[in-house]
mmCIF file with all atom_site columns, C-alpha atoms in Angstrom:
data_model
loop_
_atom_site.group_PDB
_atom_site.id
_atom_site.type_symbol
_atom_site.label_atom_id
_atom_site.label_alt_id
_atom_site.label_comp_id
_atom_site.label_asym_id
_atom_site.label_entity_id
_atom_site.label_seq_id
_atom_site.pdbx_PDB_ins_code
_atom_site.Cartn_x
_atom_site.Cartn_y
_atom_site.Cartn_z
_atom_site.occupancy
_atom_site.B_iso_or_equiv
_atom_site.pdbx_formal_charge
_atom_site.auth_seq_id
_atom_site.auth_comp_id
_atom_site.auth_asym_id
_atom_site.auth_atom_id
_atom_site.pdbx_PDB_model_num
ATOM 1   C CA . UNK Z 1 1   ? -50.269 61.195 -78.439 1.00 0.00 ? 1   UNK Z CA 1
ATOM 2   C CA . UNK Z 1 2   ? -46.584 61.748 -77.068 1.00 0.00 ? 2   UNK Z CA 1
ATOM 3   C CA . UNK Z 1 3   ? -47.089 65.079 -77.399 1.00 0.00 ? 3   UNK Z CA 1
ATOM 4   C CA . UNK Z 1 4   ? -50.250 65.297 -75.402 1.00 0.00 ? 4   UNK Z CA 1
ATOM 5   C CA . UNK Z 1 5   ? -48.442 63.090 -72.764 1.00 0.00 ? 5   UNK Z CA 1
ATOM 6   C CA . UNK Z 1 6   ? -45.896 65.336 -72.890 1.00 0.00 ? 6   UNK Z CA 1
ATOM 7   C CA . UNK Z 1 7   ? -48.122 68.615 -72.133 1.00 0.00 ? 7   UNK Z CA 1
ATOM 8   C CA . UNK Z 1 8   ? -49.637 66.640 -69.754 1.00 0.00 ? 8   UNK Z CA 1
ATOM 9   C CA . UNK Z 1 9   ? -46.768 65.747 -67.409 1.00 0.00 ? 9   UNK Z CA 1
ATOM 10  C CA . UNK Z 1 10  ? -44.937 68.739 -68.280 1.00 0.00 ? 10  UNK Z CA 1
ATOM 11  C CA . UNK Z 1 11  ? -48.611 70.462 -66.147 1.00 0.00 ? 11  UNK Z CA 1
ATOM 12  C CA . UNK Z 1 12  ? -49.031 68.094 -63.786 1.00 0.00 ? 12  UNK Z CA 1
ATOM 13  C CA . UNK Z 1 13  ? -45.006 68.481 -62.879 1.00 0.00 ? 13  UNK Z CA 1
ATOM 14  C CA . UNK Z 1 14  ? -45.163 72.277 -62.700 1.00 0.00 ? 14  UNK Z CA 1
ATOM 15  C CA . UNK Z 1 15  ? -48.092 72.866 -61.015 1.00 0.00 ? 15  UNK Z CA 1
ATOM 16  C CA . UNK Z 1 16  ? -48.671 69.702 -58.698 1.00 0.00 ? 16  UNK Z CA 1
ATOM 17  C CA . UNK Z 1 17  ? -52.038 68.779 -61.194 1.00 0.00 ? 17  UNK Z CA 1
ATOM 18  C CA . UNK Z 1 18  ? -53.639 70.261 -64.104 1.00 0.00 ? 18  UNK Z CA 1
ATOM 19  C CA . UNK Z 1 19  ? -52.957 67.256 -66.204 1.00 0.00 ? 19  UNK Z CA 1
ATOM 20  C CA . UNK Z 1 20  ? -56.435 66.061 -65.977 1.00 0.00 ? 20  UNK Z CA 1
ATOM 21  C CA . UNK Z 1 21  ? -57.702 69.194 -67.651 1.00 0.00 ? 21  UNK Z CA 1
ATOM 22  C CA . UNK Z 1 22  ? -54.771 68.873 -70.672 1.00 0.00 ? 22  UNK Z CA 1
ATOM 23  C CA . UNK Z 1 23  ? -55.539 65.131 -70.922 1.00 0.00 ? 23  UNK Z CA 1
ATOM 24  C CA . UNK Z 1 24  ? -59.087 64.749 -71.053 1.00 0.00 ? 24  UNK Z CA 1
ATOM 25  C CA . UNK Z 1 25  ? -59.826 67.696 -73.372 1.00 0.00 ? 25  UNK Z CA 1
ATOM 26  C CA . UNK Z 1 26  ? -57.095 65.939 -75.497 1.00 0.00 ? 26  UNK Z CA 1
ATOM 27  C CA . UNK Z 1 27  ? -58.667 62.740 -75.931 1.00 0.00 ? 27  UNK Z CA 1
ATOM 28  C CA . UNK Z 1 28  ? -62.081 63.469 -76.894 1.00 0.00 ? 28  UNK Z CA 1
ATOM 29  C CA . UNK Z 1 29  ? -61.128 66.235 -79.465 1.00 0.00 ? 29  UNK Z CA 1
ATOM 30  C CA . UNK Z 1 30  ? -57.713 65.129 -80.573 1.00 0.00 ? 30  UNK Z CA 1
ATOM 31  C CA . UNK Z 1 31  ? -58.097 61.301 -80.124 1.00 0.00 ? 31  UNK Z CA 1
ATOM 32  C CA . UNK Z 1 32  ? -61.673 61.246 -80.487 1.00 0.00 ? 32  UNK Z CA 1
ATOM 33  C CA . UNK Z 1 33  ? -62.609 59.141 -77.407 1.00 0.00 ? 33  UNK Z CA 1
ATOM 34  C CA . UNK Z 1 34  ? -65.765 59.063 -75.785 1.00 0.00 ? 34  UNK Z CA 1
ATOM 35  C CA . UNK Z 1 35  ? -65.852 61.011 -72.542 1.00 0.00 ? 35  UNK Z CA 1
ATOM 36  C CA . UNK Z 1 36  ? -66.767 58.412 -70.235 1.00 0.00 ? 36  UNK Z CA 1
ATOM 37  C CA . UNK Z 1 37  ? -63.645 56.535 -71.380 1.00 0.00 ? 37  UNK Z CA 1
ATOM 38  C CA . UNK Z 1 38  ? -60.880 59.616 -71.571 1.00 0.00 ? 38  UNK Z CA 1
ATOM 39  C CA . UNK Z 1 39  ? -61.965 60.398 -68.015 1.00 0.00 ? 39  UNK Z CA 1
ATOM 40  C CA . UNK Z 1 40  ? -61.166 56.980 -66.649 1.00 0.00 ? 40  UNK Z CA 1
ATOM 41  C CA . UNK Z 1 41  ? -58.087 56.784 -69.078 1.00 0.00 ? 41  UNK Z CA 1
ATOM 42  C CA . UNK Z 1 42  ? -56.758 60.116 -67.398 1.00 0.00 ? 42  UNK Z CA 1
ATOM 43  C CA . UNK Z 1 43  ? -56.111 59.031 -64.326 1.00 0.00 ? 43  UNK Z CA 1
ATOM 44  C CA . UNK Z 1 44  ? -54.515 55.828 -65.696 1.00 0.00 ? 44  UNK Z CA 1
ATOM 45  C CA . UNK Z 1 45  ? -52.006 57.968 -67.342 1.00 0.00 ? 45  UNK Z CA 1
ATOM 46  C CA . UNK Z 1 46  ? -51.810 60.568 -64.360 1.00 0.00 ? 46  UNK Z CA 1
ATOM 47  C CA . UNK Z 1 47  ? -50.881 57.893 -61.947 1.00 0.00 ? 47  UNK Z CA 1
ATOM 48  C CA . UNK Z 1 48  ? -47.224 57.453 -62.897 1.00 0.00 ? 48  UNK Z CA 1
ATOM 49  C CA . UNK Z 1 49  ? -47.417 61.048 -63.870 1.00 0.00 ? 49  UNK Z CA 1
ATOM 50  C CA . UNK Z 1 50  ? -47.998 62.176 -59.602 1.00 0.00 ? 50  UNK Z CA 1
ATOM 51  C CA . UNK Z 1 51  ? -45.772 59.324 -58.716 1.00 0.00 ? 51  UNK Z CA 1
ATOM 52  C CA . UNK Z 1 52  ? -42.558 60.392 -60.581 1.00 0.00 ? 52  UNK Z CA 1
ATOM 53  C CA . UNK Z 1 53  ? -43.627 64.177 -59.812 1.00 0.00 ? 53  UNK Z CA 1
ATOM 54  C CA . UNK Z 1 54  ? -43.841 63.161 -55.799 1.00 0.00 ? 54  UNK Z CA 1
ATOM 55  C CA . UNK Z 1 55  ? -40.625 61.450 -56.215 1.00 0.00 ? 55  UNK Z CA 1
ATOM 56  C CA . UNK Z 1 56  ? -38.527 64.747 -57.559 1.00 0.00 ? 56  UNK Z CA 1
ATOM 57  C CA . UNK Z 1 57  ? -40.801 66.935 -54.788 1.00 0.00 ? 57  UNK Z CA 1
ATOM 58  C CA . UNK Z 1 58  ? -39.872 64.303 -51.852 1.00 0.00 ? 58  UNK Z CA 1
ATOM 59  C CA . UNK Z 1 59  ? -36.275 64.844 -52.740 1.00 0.00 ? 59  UNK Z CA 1
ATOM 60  C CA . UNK Z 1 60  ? -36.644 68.386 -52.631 1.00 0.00 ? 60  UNK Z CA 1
ATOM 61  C CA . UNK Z 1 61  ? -38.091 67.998 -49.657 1.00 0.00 ? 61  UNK Z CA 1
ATOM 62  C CA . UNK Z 1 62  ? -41.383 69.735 -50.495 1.00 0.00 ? 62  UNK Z CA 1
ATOM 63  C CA . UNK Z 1 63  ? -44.142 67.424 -49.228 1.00 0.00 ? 63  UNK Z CA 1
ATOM 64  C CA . UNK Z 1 64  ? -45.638 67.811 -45.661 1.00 0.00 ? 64  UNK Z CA 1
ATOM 65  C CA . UNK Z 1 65  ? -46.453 64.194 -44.363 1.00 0.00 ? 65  UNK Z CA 1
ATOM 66  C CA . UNK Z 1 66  ? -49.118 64.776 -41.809 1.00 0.00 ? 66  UNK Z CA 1
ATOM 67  C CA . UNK Z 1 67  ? -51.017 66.679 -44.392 1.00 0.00 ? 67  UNK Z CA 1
ATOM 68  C CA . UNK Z 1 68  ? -50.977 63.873 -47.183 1.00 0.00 ? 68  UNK Z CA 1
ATOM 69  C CA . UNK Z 1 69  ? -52.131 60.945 -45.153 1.00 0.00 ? 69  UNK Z CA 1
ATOM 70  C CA . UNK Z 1 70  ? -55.534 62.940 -44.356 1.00 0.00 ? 70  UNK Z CA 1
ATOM 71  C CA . UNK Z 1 71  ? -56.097 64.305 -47.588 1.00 0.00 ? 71  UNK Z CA 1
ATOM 72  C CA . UNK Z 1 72  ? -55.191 60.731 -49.323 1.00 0.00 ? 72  UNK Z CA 1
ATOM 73  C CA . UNK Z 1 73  ? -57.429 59.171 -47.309 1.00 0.00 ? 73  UNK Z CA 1
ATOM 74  C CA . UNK Z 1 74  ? -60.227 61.293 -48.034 1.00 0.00 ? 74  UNK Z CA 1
ATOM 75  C CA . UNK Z 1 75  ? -59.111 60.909 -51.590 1.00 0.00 ? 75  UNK Z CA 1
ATOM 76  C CA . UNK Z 1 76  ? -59.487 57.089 -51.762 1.00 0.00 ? 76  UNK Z CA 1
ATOM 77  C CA . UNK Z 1 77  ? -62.672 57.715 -50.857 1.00 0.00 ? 77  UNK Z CA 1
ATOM 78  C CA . UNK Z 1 78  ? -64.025 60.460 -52.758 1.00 0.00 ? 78  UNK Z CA 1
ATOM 79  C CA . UNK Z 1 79  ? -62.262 58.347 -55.612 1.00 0.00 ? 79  UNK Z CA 1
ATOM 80  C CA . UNK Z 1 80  ? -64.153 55.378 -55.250 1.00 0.00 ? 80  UNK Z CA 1
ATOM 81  C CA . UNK Z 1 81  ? -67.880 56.694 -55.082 1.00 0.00 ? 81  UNK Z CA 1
ATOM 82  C CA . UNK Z 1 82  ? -66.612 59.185 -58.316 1.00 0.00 ? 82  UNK Z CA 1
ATOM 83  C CA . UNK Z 1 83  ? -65.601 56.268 -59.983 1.00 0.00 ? 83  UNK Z CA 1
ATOM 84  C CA . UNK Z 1 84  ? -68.681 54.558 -59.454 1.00 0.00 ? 84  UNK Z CA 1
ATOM 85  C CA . UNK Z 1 85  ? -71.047 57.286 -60.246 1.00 0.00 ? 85  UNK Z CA 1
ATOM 86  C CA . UNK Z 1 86  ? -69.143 58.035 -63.379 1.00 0.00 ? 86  UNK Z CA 1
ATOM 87  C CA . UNK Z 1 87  ? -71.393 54.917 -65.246 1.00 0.00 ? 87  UNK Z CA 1
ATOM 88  C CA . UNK Z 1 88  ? -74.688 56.838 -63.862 1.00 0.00 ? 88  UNK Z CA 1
ATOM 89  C CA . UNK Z 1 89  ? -73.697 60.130 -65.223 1.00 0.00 ? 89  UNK Z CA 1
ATOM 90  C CA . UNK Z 1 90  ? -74.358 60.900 -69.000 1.00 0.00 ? 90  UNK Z CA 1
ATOM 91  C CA . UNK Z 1 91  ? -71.587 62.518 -71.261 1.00 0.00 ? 91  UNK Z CA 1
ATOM 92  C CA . UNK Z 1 92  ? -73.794 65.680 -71.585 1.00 0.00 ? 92  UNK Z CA 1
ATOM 93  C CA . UNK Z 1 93  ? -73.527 65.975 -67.834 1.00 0.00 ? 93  UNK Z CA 1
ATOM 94  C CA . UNK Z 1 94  ? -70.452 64.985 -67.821 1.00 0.00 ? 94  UNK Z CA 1
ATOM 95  C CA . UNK Z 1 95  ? -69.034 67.581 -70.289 1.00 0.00 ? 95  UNK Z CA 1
ATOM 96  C CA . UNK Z 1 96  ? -70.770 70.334 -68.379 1.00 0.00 ? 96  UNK Z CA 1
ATOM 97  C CA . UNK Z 1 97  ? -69.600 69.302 -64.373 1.00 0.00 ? 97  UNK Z CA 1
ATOM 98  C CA . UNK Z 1 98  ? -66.135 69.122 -65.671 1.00 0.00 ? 98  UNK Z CA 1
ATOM 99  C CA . UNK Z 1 99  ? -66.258 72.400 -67.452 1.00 0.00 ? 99  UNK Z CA 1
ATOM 100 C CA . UNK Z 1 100 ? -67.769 73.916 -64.565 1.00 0.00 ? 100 UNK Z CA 1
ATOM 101 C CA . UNK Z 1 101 ? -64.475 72.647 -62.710 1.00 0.00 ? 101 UNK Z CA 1
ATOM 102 C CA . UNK Z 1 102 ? -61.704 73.665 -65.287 1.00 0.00 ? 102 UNK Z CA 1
ATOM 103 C CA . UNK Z 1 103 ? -63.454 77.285 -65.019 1.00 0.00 ? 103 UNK Z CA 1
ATOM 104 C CA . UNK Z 1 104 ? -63.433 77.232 -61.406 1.00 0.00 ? 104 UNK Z CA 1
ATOM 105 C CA . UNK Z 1 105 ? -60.062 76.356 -61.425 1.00 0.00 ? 105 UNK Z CA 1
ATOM 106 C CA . UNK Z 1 106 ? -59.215 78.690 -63.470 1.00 0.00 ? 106 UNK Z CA 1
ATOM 107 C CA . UNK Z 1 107 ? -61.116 81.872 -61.699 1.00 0.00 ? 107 UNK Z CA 1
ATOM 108 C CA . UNK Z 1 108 ? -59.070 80.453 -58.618 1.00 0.00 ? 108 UNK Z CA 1
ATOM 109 C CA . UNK Z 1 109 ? -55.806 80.752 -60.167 1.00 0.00 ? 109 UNK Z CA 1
ATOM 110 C CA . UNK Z 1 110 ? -56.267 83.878 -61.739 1.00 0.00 ? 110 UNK Z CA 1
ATOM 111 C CA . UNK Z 1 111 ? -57.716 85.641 -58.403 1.00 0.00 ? 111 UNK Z CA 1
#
């Protein structure tokens, strides 16, 4: 588990996110969750992960203000209703939307 924390903040430091994709991948086939629960538990454990990150960028003087408070806001939301329609979506589903994101992620970053 420390070690999957580890990879986890040691991505979502480096790169500004990712850890979602180390962490939930993690938990189902190394901790053997259910994927309806490592979801939700990924963002519990990226929370302090993008708040100690933010903190080291701020001081660095890397964040753009007027930029954040638009995109957080649109965040909450898109949060909440993802939240909520992650009870009406089944793991099979599940599995295959968020594989369909980790490989569009990853055609983004390699292009």
């Amino acid at each position: 588990m420390l070690l999957t924390g580890f990879i986890t903040g040691f991505c979502n430091g480096l790169f500004g996110s990712g850890g979602g994709t180390i962490a939930v991948p993690a938990m189902v086939h190394i901790l053997g969750m259910e994927e309806h629960e490592s979801h939700a538990t990924a963002l519990s454990v990226i929370m302090p992960l993008a708040l100690i990150s933010s903190t080291v960028y701020l001081k660095n003087d890397l964040l753009h203000w007027d930029i954040i408070w638009r995109v957080a806001l649109g965040g909450v939301v898109g949060g909440v209703i993802g939240a909520y329609i992650l009870d009406w979506v089944s793991t099979y589903w599940l599995r295959k939307i968020f594989a369909c994101f980790m490989i569009a992620a990853a055609v983004r970053m390699f292009f």
